[in-house]
C-alpha positions in Angstrom: 47.7 36.0 -10.7 49.4 34.1 -7.9 53.1 34.5 -7.1 53.3 30.9 -5.8 54.6 28.4 -8.3 52.1 25.9 -9.6 54.4 23.0 -8.9 54.3 23.7 -5.1 54.1 20.5 -3.2 52.8 19.3 0.2 55.7 19.2 2.6 54.7 15.8 3.9 58.3 15.0 4.8 58.4 18.2 6.9 55.4 17.1 8.9 56.5 15.4 12.1 54.7 15.4 15.4 57.0 18.2 16.6 55.8 20.5 13.8 52.4 20.9 15.5 53.5 20.5 19.0 51.9 17.1 19.4 53.5 14.4 21.4 54.0 10.9 19.9 52.1 8.0 21.4 48.9 9.9 22.2 45.4 8.5 21.6 43.0 10.0 19.0 41.1 11.8 21.7 44.2 13.2 23.2 45.5 14.3 19.8 42.1 15.9 19.0 41.9 17.7 22.3 45.4 19.0 22.0 44.8 20.2 18.5 41.5 21.9 19.5 43.2 23.7 22.4 45.9 25.0 20.1 43.4 26.1 17.5 41.4 28.0 20.1 44.5 29.6 21.5 45.8 30.8 18.1 42.3 31.9 17.0 42.0 34.0 20.1 45.2 35.7 19.3 44.2 36.2 15.7 40.9 37.9 16.8 42.8 40.1 19.2 45.1 41.2 16.5 42.2 41.8 14.1 40.5 44.0 16.7 43.7 46.0 17.0 44.0 46.3 13.2 47.3 44.4 13.1 46.8 42.2 10.0 50.3 40.9 9.9 50.1 39.4 13.3 46.6 38.1 12.7 47.9 36.3 9.6 50.7 34.8 11.6 48.4 33.5 14.3 45.9 32.3 11.6 48.8 30.4 9.9 49.6 28.8 13.3 46.0 27.8 13.8 45.8 26.3 10.3 49.0 24.5 10.9 47.0 22.1 13.1 45.3 20.9 9.9 48.6 19.5 8.7 48.4 16.6 11.1 48.3 13.0 9.9 47.5 11.6 13.4 43.8 12.1 13.3 41.2 9.8 11.8 38.9 11.4 9.2 36.1 11.7 11.7 38.3 13.6 14.2 39.9 15.6 11.4 36.5 16.7 10.4 35.8 17.9 13.9 39.0 19.9 13.9 38.3 21.2 10.4 34.9 22.5 11.4 36.4 24.3 14.4 39.0 26.0 12.1 36.2 26.8 9.6 34.2 28.7 12.1 37.2 30.8 13.2 38.2 31.6 9.6 34.8 33.3 9.1 36.1 36.1 11.3 39.1 36.6 9.1 36.9 36.5 6.0 34.7 39.3 7.4 37.8 41.3 8.3 39.1 41.0 4.7 35.7 42.4 3.5 35.9 45.3 5.9 39.5 46.0 4.7 38.1 46.5 1.2 34.8 48.2 1.9 35.7 50.5 4.8 39.5 51.0 4.5 39.6 50.8 0.7 42.4 48.3 0.6 42.9 46.5 -2.8 42.1 42.8 -2.7 45.0 42.1 -5.1 47.3 43.3 -2.4 45.7 41.0 0.2 45.7 38.1 -2.3 49.4 38.5 -2.7 50.1 39.1 1.0 48.7 35.7 2.2 50.9 33.9 -0.3 54.0 34.7 1.8 52.7 32.2 4.5 55.4 29.5 5.1 53.6 26.2 4.9 51.4 25.3 2.0 48.3 24.1 3.9 47.9 27.3 5.9 48.8 29.3 2.8 46.1 27.8 0.6 43.4 28.1 3.3 44.2 31.8 3.6 44.4 32.1 -0.2 40.9 30.6 -0.5 39.6 32.8 2.2 40.9 36.0 0.5 39.9 34.7 -2.9 36.2 34.3 -1.9 36.2 38.0 -0.9 38.2 38.9 -4.0 35.3 37.5 -6.1 32.7 39.3 -4.1 34.4 42.7 -4.7 34.5 42.0 -8.5 37.9 43.6 -8.7 38.9 40.8 -11.0 36.9 38.4 -13.1 35.4 35.6 -11.1 36.5 33.0 -13.6 40.2 34.0 -13.3 40.2 33.8 -9.5 38.4 30.5 -9.5 40.8 29.0 -12.0 43.8 30.2 -10.0 42.4 28.8 -6.7 41.6 25.4 -8.1 45.0 25.1 -9.7 46.8 26.3 -6.6 45.1 23.6 -4.5 47.0 21.0 -6.5 49.9 21.8 -4.2 48.3 19.6 -1.4 48.4 16.0 -2.5 48.0 14.4 0.9 44.5 12.6 0.5 42.9 13.7 3.7 44.3 17.2 3.8 43.7 17.7 0.1 40.1 16.6 0.3 39.2 19.0 3.2 41.1 21.9 1.5 39.1 21.4 -1.7 35.9 21.1 0.3 36.7 24.4 1.9 37.2 25.9 -1.5 33.9 24.5 -2.7 32.1 25.8 0.4 33.4 29.3 0.2 32.8 29.7 -3.6 29.4 28.0 -3.9 27.5 31.3 -3.9 30.1 33.1 -6.0 30.0 31.1 -9.2 29.3 32.9 -12.5 25.9 31.5 -13.5 23.1 32.6 -15.8 21.5 35.6 -14.2 24.0 35.8 -11.3 25.7 39.1 -10.3 29.1 37.6 -11.3 28.1 37.0 -14.9 29.4 40.0 -16.8 31.7 40.9 -19.6 34.9 39.1 -18.8 33.5 37.9 -15.5 32.7 34.4 -16.8 29.6 32.4 -17.5 28.1 29.0 -16.6 30.6 27.2 -18.8 33.5 28.6 -16.6 31.7 27.5 -13.5 31.2 24.0 -14.9 34.9 23.8 -15.8 35.9 25.0 -12.3 33.6 22.5 -10.5 34.6 19.6 -12.7 38.2 20.2 -12.2 37.8 20.4 -8.5 35.6 17.2 -8.7 38.3 15.4 -10.7 41.0 16.3 -8.2 38.9 15.3 -5.2 38.0 11.9 -6.7 41.7 11.3 -7.4 42.6 12.1 -3.8 39.8 10.0 -2.5 41.0 7.0 -4.6 44.6 7.5 -3.4 43.5 7.3 0.2 42.7 3.6 -0.4 46.4 2.8 -1.0 47.9 4.8 1.8 49.5 3.0 4.7 50.2 -0.7 5.3 48.1 -3.4 3.7 47.0 -4.9 7.0 45.2 -1.6 7.8 43.2 -1.5 4.6 40.0 -2.5 6.3 40.4 0.4 8.7 41.2 2.8 5.8 38.1 1.7 4.0 36.0 2.5 7.0 37.7 5.9 7.2 36.9 6.5 3.5 33.3 5.9 4.2 33.4 8.9 6.5 35.0 11.0 3.8 33.0 10.1 0.7 30.4 12.8 1.3 33.1 15.4 0.5 33.5 14.3 -3.1 29.8 14.4 -3.8 29.4 18.1 -2.9 30.7 19.0 -6.4 27.8 17.2 -8.0 25.5 19.2 -5.8 27.2 22.4 -7.0 26.6 21.4 -10.6 23.0 20.6 -10.0 22.5 24.1 -8.5 23.7 25.9 -11.5 20.7 27.5 -13.2 22.5 27.9 -16.5 22.8 24.2 -17.1 20.2 23.4 -19.7 19.2 19.8 -20.6 21.2 20.0 -23.8 24.3 21.3 -22.0 23.9 18.7 -19.4 23.5 15.9 -21.9 26.4 16.9 -24.2 28.9 18.5 -21.8 28.4 18.0 -18.1 27.2 14.4 -17.9 29.8 12.8 -20.2 32.7 14.5 -18.3 31.2 13.5 -14.9 30.8 9.9 -16.0 34.3 9.9 -17.4 35.8 11.1 -14.1 33.8 8.5 -12.1 34.8 5.6 -14.5 38.5 6.6 -14.5 38.7 6.6 -10.8 38.7 2.8 -10.8 37.6 2.9 -7.2 34.6 0.8 -6.2 33.6 2.9 -3.3 33.9 6.2 -5.2 32.0 4.9 -8.2 29.2 3.4 -6.1 28.6 6.6 -4.0 29.0 9.0 -6.9 26.6 7.2 -9.2 24.0 7.1 -6.4 24.6 10.8 -5.8 24.4 11.6 -9.5 20.9 10.0 -9.5 19.8 11.9 -6.5 21.0 15.5 -7.2 20.0 16.0 -10.8 16.4 16.5 -12.0 14.3 13.6 -13.2 13.8 15.0 -16.7 17.6 15.1 -17.1 17.7 11.4 -16.2 15.0 10.6 -18.7 16.9 12.3 -21.5 20.2 10.7 -20.6 19.1 7.3 -19.5 21.1 5.4 -22.0 24.3 7.3 -21.1 23.9 6.6 -17.4 23.2 2.9 -17.9 26.0 2.5 -20.4 28.4 4.0 -17.9 27.2 1.5 -15.2 28.6 -1.3 -17.3 32.1 0.3 -17.3 32.3 0.5 -13.5 34.3 -1.9 -11.4 33.0 -5.4 -11.2 32.4 -5.2 -7.5 30.2 -2.1 -7.7 26.7 -2.9 -6.6 24.7 -2.1 -9.8 21.5 -3.4 -8.2 21.5 -0.4 -5.8 22.2 2.1 -8.6 19.5 0.6 -10.9 16.9 0.5 -8.2 17.6 4.1 -7.1 17.2 5.3 -10.7 14.1 3.3 -11.4 12.4 4.3 -8.1 13.3 7.9 -8.7 11.6 7.8 -12.2 8.7 5.9 -10.8 8.0 8.6 -8.3 8.3 11.2 -11.1 5.7 9.3 -13.1 3.4 9.1 -10.1 3.6 12.9 -9.7 3.0 13.5 -13.4 0.4 10.9 -14.4 0.4 12.1 -18.0 3.4 9.8 -18.3 7.0 9.9 -19.4 7.6 10.8 -23.0 9.0 8.4 -25.5 12.7 8.5 -26.1 14.5 8.2 -29.4 17.6 6.0 -29.6 19.9 5.7 -32.6 20.2 2.2 -33.9 22.7 1.3 -36.7 21.1 -0.1 -39.8 24.3 -0.7 -41.8 27.8 0.8 -42.0 26.6 4.1 -43.5 23.0 4.6 -42.4 21.3 5.0 -39.1 17.7 4.7 -38.3 15.7 6.4 -35.6 14.1 3.8 -33.3 11.5 4.8 -30.8 12.2 3.3 -27.4 10.5 4.1 -24.0 12.5 4.0 -20.8 11.4 0.5 -19.9 12.8 -0.9 -23.2 16.1 0.9 -22.4 16.2 -0.5 -18.9 15.4 -4.0 -20.0 18.2 -4.0 -22.7 20.8 -3.0 -20.1 19.5 -5.1 -17.2 19.6 -8.3 -19.3 23.4 -7.8 -19.7 24.1 -7.8 -16.1 21.4 -9.9 -14.3 22.9 -13.3 -14.6 26.6 -12.3 -14.7 26.8 -9.9 -11.8 23.8 -10.5 -9.5 22.6 -13.1 -7.1 19.0 -14.2 -7.3 17.9 -11.8 -4.5 19.5 -8.9 -6.4 17.8 -10.0 -9.6 14.4 -10.0 -8.0 15.0 -6.6 -6.4 16.0 -5.0 -9.7 13.1 -6.7 -11.5 10.6 -5.5 -8.9 11.8 -1.9 -9.3 11.6 -2.3 -13.1 8.0 -3.6 -12.7 7.0 -0.7 -10.4 8.5 1.7 -13.0 6.5 0.0 -15.8 3.3 0.1 -13.8 3.7 3.9 -13.1 4.9 4.9 -16.5 3.1 2.6 -19.0 0.3 0.9 -17.0 -1.5 0.0 -20.2 1.4 -2.2 -21.3 0.7 -5.3 -19.3 3.4 -7.2 -21.3 6.1 -5.5 -19.4 4.8 -6.8 -16.1 4.2 -10.2 -17.6 7.8 -10.3 -18.9 9.2 -9.4 -15.5 7.3 -12.1 -13.7 8.1 -14.6 -16.4 11.8 -13.8 -16.2 11.8 -14.1 -12.4 9.9 -17.4 -12.6 12.6 -18.8 -14.9 15.4 -17.6 -12.5 13.6 -19.0 -9.4 13.2 -22.4 -11.0 17.0 -22.9 -10.8 17.1 -21.8 -7.1 17.1 -24.4 -4.4 15.5 -24.2 -0.9 13.6 -21.0 -1.4 11.5 -21.7 1.8 14.5 -21.2 4.1 15.5 -17.9 2.5 13.4 -15.2 4.2 14.8 -12.4 2.1 13.8 -14.3 -1.1 10.4 -15.0 0.2 9.8 -11.4 1.1 10.9 -10.4 -2.5 8.7 -13.0 -4.1 5.7 -11.7 -2.1 6.5 -8.2 -3.1 6.8 -9.3 -6.8 3.3 -10.7 -6.6 1.6 -8.0 -4.5 2.9 -5.0 -6.4 0.8 -5.5 -9.6 -2.2 -6.3 -7.4 -1.8 -3.0 -5.6 -1.2 -0.9 -8.7 -3.6 -2.5 -11.2 -6.5 -2.8 -8.7 -8.0 -5.2 -11.2 -7.8 -8.9 -10.7 -8.6 -9.7 -14.3 -5.3 -8.1 -15.3 -3.6 -10.3 -12.8 -5.2 -13.3 -14.4 -3.6 -12.4 -17.7 -0.1 -12.6 -16.2 1.1 -16.0 -17.4 3.7 -16.9 -14.8 1.9 -15.4 -11.8 0.7 -18.8 -10.6 4.1 -20.4 -11.2 5.8 -17.9 -8.9 3.0 -18.1 -6.4 3.4 -21.9 -6.2 7.0 -21.5 -5.0 5.9 -20.0 -1.7 5.0 -21.9 1.4 1.3 -22.4 2.3 1.0 -19.4 4.6 2.5 -17.0 2.1 0.4 -18.4 -0.7 -2.7 -17.9 1.4 -1.7 -14.3 2.2 -1.3 -13.5 -1.5 -4.6 -15.2 -2.3 -6.4 -13.2 0.3 -4.9 -10.0 -1.1 -6.1 -10.9 -4.5 -9.7 -11.6 -3.2 -9.8 -8.4 -1.3 -8.6 -6.4 -4.3 -11.5 -7.8 -6.4 -14.0 -7.1 -3.7 -12.8 -3.6 -2.9 -12.8 -2.5 -6.6 -15.8 -4.7 -7.6 -14.2 -6.2 -10.6 -16.8 -8.1 -12.7 -15.8 -11.7 -13.6 -17.9 -12.7 -16.6 -16.5 -15.9 -18.0 -16.0 -19.4 -16.7 -12.3 -19.3 -17.8 -11.7 -16.3 -15.6 -13.4 -18.0 -12.7 -11.1 -21.1 -13.3 -8.0 -19.0 -13.4 -9.0 -17.0 -10.3 -9.8 -20.1 -8.3 -6.5 -21.7 -9.3 -4.6 -18.7 -7.8 -6.6 -18.7 -4.6 -6.5 -22.5 -4.2 -5.0 -22.3 -0.7 -8.4 -20.7 0.4 -10.5 -23.3 -1.4 -9.2 -26.7 -0.4 -6.8 -28.5 1.9 -3.2 -28.8 0.7 -0.3 -31.0 1.8 1.7 -28.2 3.4 -1.3 -26.3 4.9 -1.1 -24.9 8.4 -4.2 -25.0 10.7 -5.7 -21.6 11.5 -7.9 -20.6 14.4 -11.6 -20.6 13.8 -12.0 -16.9 13.7 -9.3 -16.4 11.1 -10.7 -19.3 9.0 -14.2 -17.9 9.1 -13.0 -14.5 8.0 -11.1 -15.8 5.0 -14.0 -18.1 3.9 -16.4 -15.2 4.1 -14.0 -13.2 1.9 -14.0 -16.1 -0.6 -17.8 -16.2 -0.5 -18.1 -12.5 -1.3 -16.3 -13.2 -4.6 -19.5 -14.8 -5.9 -21.2 -11.4 -6.1 -18.5 -10.4 -8.6 -19.7 -13.0 -11.1 -22.0 -11.6 -13.8 -22.7 -12.1 -17.5 -25.5 -10.7 -19.6 -25.9 -14.1 -21.3 -27.7 -16.3 -18.9 -26.2 -19.5 -20.5 -22.7 -18.2 -19.9 -23.6 -17.1 -16.4 -24.9 -20.6 -15.7 -21.5 -22.0 -16.7 -19.7 -19.5 -14.6 -21.7 -20.6 -11.5 -21.2 -24.2 -12.4 -17.4 -23.7 -12.4 -17.6 -22.1 -9.0 -19.9 -24.9 -7.7 -17.4 -27.5 -8.8 -14.5 -25.8 -7.1 -16.5 -25.1 -3.9 -17.6 -28.7 -3.7 -13.9 -29.7 -3.3 -13.5 -27.5 -0.2 -14.6 -30.0 2.3 -17.2 -30.0 5.0 -15.7 -27.1 6.9 -15.7 -24.7 3.9 -19.0 -25.4 2.2 -21.1 -24.0 5.0 -19.6 -20.5 4.1 -19.3 -20.8 0.3 -22.5 -22.7 -0.8 -25.0 -20.3 0.7 -24.1 -17.2 -1.5 -23.8 -19.6 -4.5 -27.5 -20.6 -3.9 -28.5 -16.9 -4.0 -26.5 -16.4 -7.2 -28.4 -19.3 -8.8 -31.8 -18.0 -7.6 -30.9 -14.6 -9.1 -30.0 -16.3 -12.4 -33.4 -18.2 -12.4 -35.3 -15.0 -12.0 -33.3 -13.4 -14.9 -34.0 -16.4 -17.1 -37.7 -16.2 -16.3 -38.0 -12.5 -17.0 -35.8 -12.5 -20.1 -37.5 -11.7 -23.5 -35.6 -14.4 -25.3 -36.2 -17.1 -22.8 -37.2 -19.7 -25.3 -34.0 -19.3 -27.2 -31.8 -20.1 -24.2 -30.3 -23.6 -23.6 -30.6 -23.3 -19.8 -34.1 -22.9 -18.3 -35.2 -22.2 -14.8 -35.8 -25.9 -14.0 -32.2 -26.7 -14.7 -31.0 -23.9 -12.4 -33.3 -25.2 -9.6 -32.0 -28.7 -10.1 -28.5 -27.4 -9.2 -30.0 -25.5 -6.3 -31.6 -28.6 -4.8 -28.4 -30.6 -5.2 -26.5 -27.9 -3.3 -29.1 -27.7 -0.6 -29.1 -31.5 -0.2 -25.3 -31.3 0.5 -25.7 -28.4 2.8 -28.6 -30.0 4.8 -26.2 -32.7 6.0 -23.8 -30.1 7.4 -25.8 -27.1 8.4 -29.5 -27.9 8.5 -30.7 -24.6 9.9 -29.1 -22.7 7.0 -30.4 -25.2 4.5 -33.9 -24.8 5.8 -33.8 -21.1 5.4 -32.4 -21.5 1.9 -35.2 -24.0 1.0 -37.8 -21.4 2.0 -36.0 -18.7 0.0 -35.8 -21.0 -3.0 -39.5 -21.7 -2.7 -40.3 -18.0 -2.9 -38.1 -17.7 -6.0 -39.6 -20.8 -7.6 -43.1 -19.3 -7.0 -42.0 -16.1 -8.8 -40.9 -18.3 -11.7 -44.3 -20.0 -11.7 -42.9 -23.4 -11.0 -45.6 -24.8 -8.7 -44.2 -28.3 -8.5 -40.8 -27.1 -7.4 -42.4 -24.8 -4.8 -44.2 -27.8 -3.3 -41.0 -29.9 -3.4 -38.8 -27.2 -1.8 -41.4 -26.6 1.0 -41.7 -30.3 1.6 -37.9 -30.5 2.0 -38.1 -27.6 4.4 -40.7 -29.4 6.4 -38.5 -32.4 6.7 -35.6 -30.4 8.0 -38.0 -28.6 10.4 -39.0 -31.8 12.0 -35.3 -32.6 12.7 -34.7 -29.2 14.4 -34.2 -28.7 18.1 -37.6 -28.1 19.7 -36.3 -25.0 21.3 -36.0 -23.2 18.0 -38.9 -24.8 16.1 -41.2 -21.9 16.8 -38.8 -19.4 15.1 -38.6 -21.7 12.0 -42.4 -22.2 12.0 -42.9 -18.4 11.9 -40.4 -18.3 8.9 -42.5 -21.0 7.1 -45.7 -19.1 7.7 -44.2 -15.9 6.4 -42.8 -17.8 3.3 -46.2 -19.2 2.5 -47.9 -15.8 2.8 -45.6 -14.6 -0.1 -46.7 -17.3 -2.5 -48.6 -15.9 -5.5 -48.7 -18.8 -8.0 -49.5 -21.9 -6.0 -52.7 -24.0 -6.6 -55.4 -24.2 -3.9 -54.9 -27.9 -3.4 -51.2 -27.7 -2.8 -51.6 -24.7 -0.6 -54.3 -26.4 1.4 -52.0 -29.4 2.0 -49.1 -27.2 3.0 -51.1 -24.9 5.3 -52.8 -27.8 7.0 -49.3 -29.4 7.6 -48.1 -26.1 9.1 -51.1 -25.9 11.5 -50.4 -29.5 12.6 -46.8 -28.5 13.4 -48.1 -25.8 15.7 -49.9 -28.4 17.9 -46.7 -30.5 18.2 -44.6 -27.9 19.8 -43.2 -28.9 23.1 -44.2 -25.8 25.2 -47.8 -24.7 25.6 -47.1 -21.0 25.2 -45.2 -21.8 21.9 -48.3 -23.8 20.8 -50.5 -20.9 21.5 -48.3 -18.4 19.6 -48.0 -20.7 16.7 -51.7 -21.4 16.5 -52.7 -17.8 16.4 -49.9 -17.0 13.9 -51.4 -19.7 11.6 -54.4 -17.5 11.2 -52.3 -15.5 8.9 -52.1 -18.5 6.5 -55.8 -18.0 5.7 -56.6 -14.3 6.1 -55.8 -12.0 4.6 -54.0 -13.3 1.4 -53.4 -10.1 -0.6 -51.3 -12.0 -3.2 -54.0 -14.5 -4.1 -57.5 -14.0 -2.7 -58.5 -17.5 -3.8 -56.4 -18.9 -0.9 -58.3 -16.8 1.7 -60.5 -18.7 4.2 -62.1 -16.6 6.9 -63.4 -19.6 8.9 -60.1 -21.3 9.2 -58.5 -18.1 10.3 -61.1 -17.8 13.1 -60.6 -21.5 14.0 -56.9 -20.9 14.5 -57.6 -17.9 16.8 -60.2 -19.9 18.8 -57.8 -22.8 19.1 -55.1 -20.6 20.5 -57.6 -19.4 23.2 -58.2 -22.9 24.3 -54.4 -23.6 24.6 -54.0 -20.5 26.8 -56.1 -22.2 29.5 -53.5 -24.9 29.8 -50.7 -22.4 30.4 -49.4 -21.1 33.7 -51.3 -18.1 35.2 -48.3 -15.8 34.7 -48.1 -16.8 31.0 -51.8 -16.3 30.2 -52.2 -12.5 30.2 -49.2 -11.9 27.7 -50.7 -14.6 25.4 -54.2 -13.0 25.7 -52.7 -9.6 24.6 -51.0 -11.2 21.6 -54.2 -13.0 20.6 -56.1 -9.7 21.0 -53.8 -8.1 18.5 -54.3 -10.8 16.0 -58.1 -10.7 16.4 -57.8 -6.9 15.9 -55.8 -7.5 12.7 -58.3 -9.9 11.4 -61.2 -7.6 12.2 -59.4 -4.6 10.7 -58.7 -6.6 7.4 -62.4 -7.3 6.9 -62.6 -10.9 8.1 -66.3 -11.2 8.4 -66.1 -14.2 10.8 -64.3 -12.0 13.4 -66.8 -9.7 15.0 -66.6 -6.9 17.6 -68.0 -9.3 20.1 -64.7 -11.3 20.0 -62.7 -8.1 20.7 -65.0 -7.0 23.5 -64.8 -10.5 25.1 -61.0 -10.6 25.0 -60.7 -7.0 26.4 -63.1 -7.9 29.3 -61.1 -11.1 30.0 -57.8 -9.3 30.1 -59.2 -6.4 32.3 -60.5 -8.9 34.8 -57.3 -10.9 35.1 -54.5 -8.3 34.7 -54.9 -7.1 38.3 -54.6 -10.7 39.5 -51.4 -11.0 37.6 -50.1 -7.9 39.4 -50.7 -9.6 42.7 -49.1 -12.9 41.8 -46.0 -11.5 40.1 -45.8 -8.1 41.8 -42.2 -8.8 42.9 -41.1 -9.5 39.2 -41.4 -6.0 37.6 -39.5 -7.3 34.5 -42.5 -9.4 33.7 -45.4 -7.1 34.7 -44.2 -3.8 33.2 -43.8 -5.0 29.6 -47.2 -6.7 29.7 -48.9 -3.6 30.9 -47.1 -1.4 28.3 -48.0 -3.8 25.5 -51.7 -3.9 26.6 -51.8 -0.1 27.1 -50.5 0.5 23.6 -53.0 -2.0 22.1 -55.9 -0.2 23.8 -54.6 3.2 22.7 -54.5 1.9 19.1 -58.1 0.7 19.3 -59.1 4.1 20.5 -57.3 5.6 17.6 -59.2 3.3 15.2 -62.5 4.1 16.8 -61.8 7.8 16.1 -60.7 7.2 12.5 -63.3 4.6 11.5 -66.2 5.3 13.9 -68.8 3.3 12.0 -66.7 0.1 11.6 -65.7 0.2 15.3 -69.0 1.4 16.7 -69.7 -2.0 18.3 -66.3 -2.2 20.0 -66.7 -1.1 23.7 -65.6 2.3 24.8 -62.3 2.2 26.6 
């Protein structure tokens, strides 16, 4: 088709600075500015000639403009700037060629031959490509023939930089004109997708060859500079892979059997580390994921034929991460692959392998030979992420990865000073925690603890906290003592002091210990005997945590034991169980004895809670013992808070259902005595009147009711009020009135309406005096008056609702 011989060559020897009008000794910027000025000048003349319809002059000026691209004085970066400027101007010429055909009826064959008379080969081929793109559009000739001619003609430019940009120009102008399945250029004789593949692959092969040659151009001392320049140019060679990926006619079968083998062959034969590295990464990015799945072995096998200095880690990670994302988007999983494995010399057997098995088989070949320990970890982490996304049910893959990394790390010295390695190890451990969302699965990973132990204390603590928070967030049930033991071994930095530990501030320490304490609520087993062993294992571990930790961890453990005691008591097969409630409470008492020495207030509350539980289990002796221990701790408490604890004791005793009258009488009498020993008189008064609730009413056990003692407590409180300060008396009278009202309302026959009337008269006669004495302190008087007003309103309400019962209560 072309009249230009195929053996045309780049006239490198003709190119001197005078050929483009450039002066020797100029800087890059000066060269670029000079070339840009010349390009703009010649482009202006070209457009003027096109406007006048003078194509011959326009082609002459276009050739002069393109002549600037013959320079060897510009770096690739600056050459690209100049190339883009020329590219924009050539668009005008391309549009003119189209108008010549569509409007003036000129044959494209004539124009195609006309531009070939241009003197220098670089301008000639740029013009030929420009005409050729329009030639394909007009369909005057088969697209495949024109494409074949253009890609062959471009062989005439063998200078690496000029050749790369020329072929890039060819690729850019023909990208939308390739004969493809369903395209307008696919017709009888016009070509098909196979012709497009052949064209793109040929252009790809030539560009890779030119890119590799660029490495050896110039003196050896400037090799580093050239490598930097090649980094700027490498994107040009990957555009051909993009063109291939955009062809709709490439089926999976065609890609697997025709396209990929040829692409890999070109990459391998380049023998250029930079080209191989970039093209393999580009190959992974541009083609679909399902193509990679079907051709995984081909890609990985090709990786082993690359130059030894190619960073296989980056390639493997890019491929695995890509497939992991694919699996994440399509949770149904990646299908099994079938590989051929030789059975003997004559027979082959189909062996089913999934993508993880394939990756493992290839990674094992390169890990030790071609990778540092950090690279090995990076690859293994990506492999693990892929396994977690594609086959989450196959825990053995993750286990194998962690075991392999553990073995590699054992041979590595001074891990603590290598921050990159530490970051990778933490990622190796945290990835399965994040994906599985189940700490029991983590406990099944055999080497997880070994790898964790290689980290410094702070990093071990961080991973341990993540493990705890995972269990709490997803409420994973831990049902055996073996699981508890494994878990506590992994979170050991949170449970006890270690040699390399770092002190934390109190707030941070409290937060982490509360997290550990919450783990106890995850322990559960239907078998109460097994559950007892689970809690015993936890108790043993918590007991080693030291004074500072047990105040956080023992309290929830007590509640777990109390819950277990109630389960044993209520179980139908209680008699068949080895562990009875008494044994459980024995452990509870031991824990509370330890806790009492460190945090007496918490221990007192837990004694009271345990007493209620023991009563529910009908263990009267234990109830008495637990309350006696609570009384002992109460006596040691600060007098300022004794009233609060005395109220707790009273409330606890009111909930008892199964205690004998004798024991209850002893305990209630002791409680009343405590009320008289309070330091402040108002506190004595409040406690005395509250003690009335110990005797009336007792809805849980009517045998414990004693109306006379309830009245005695109320009358005793009235006597104490007289010893209080005047400003304290009225609030106390109002409180006592409410308790008298409660006793009267709950049918205490000893409390009559006369007591209510007397108290009301007493308050009414004294409340005005209080106003005069403390009239400047509204914060005191207003709450008192509101409290009393609400009480009176409630009495009025009761008189309306139960007129007969409240008939003797004075009208208010």
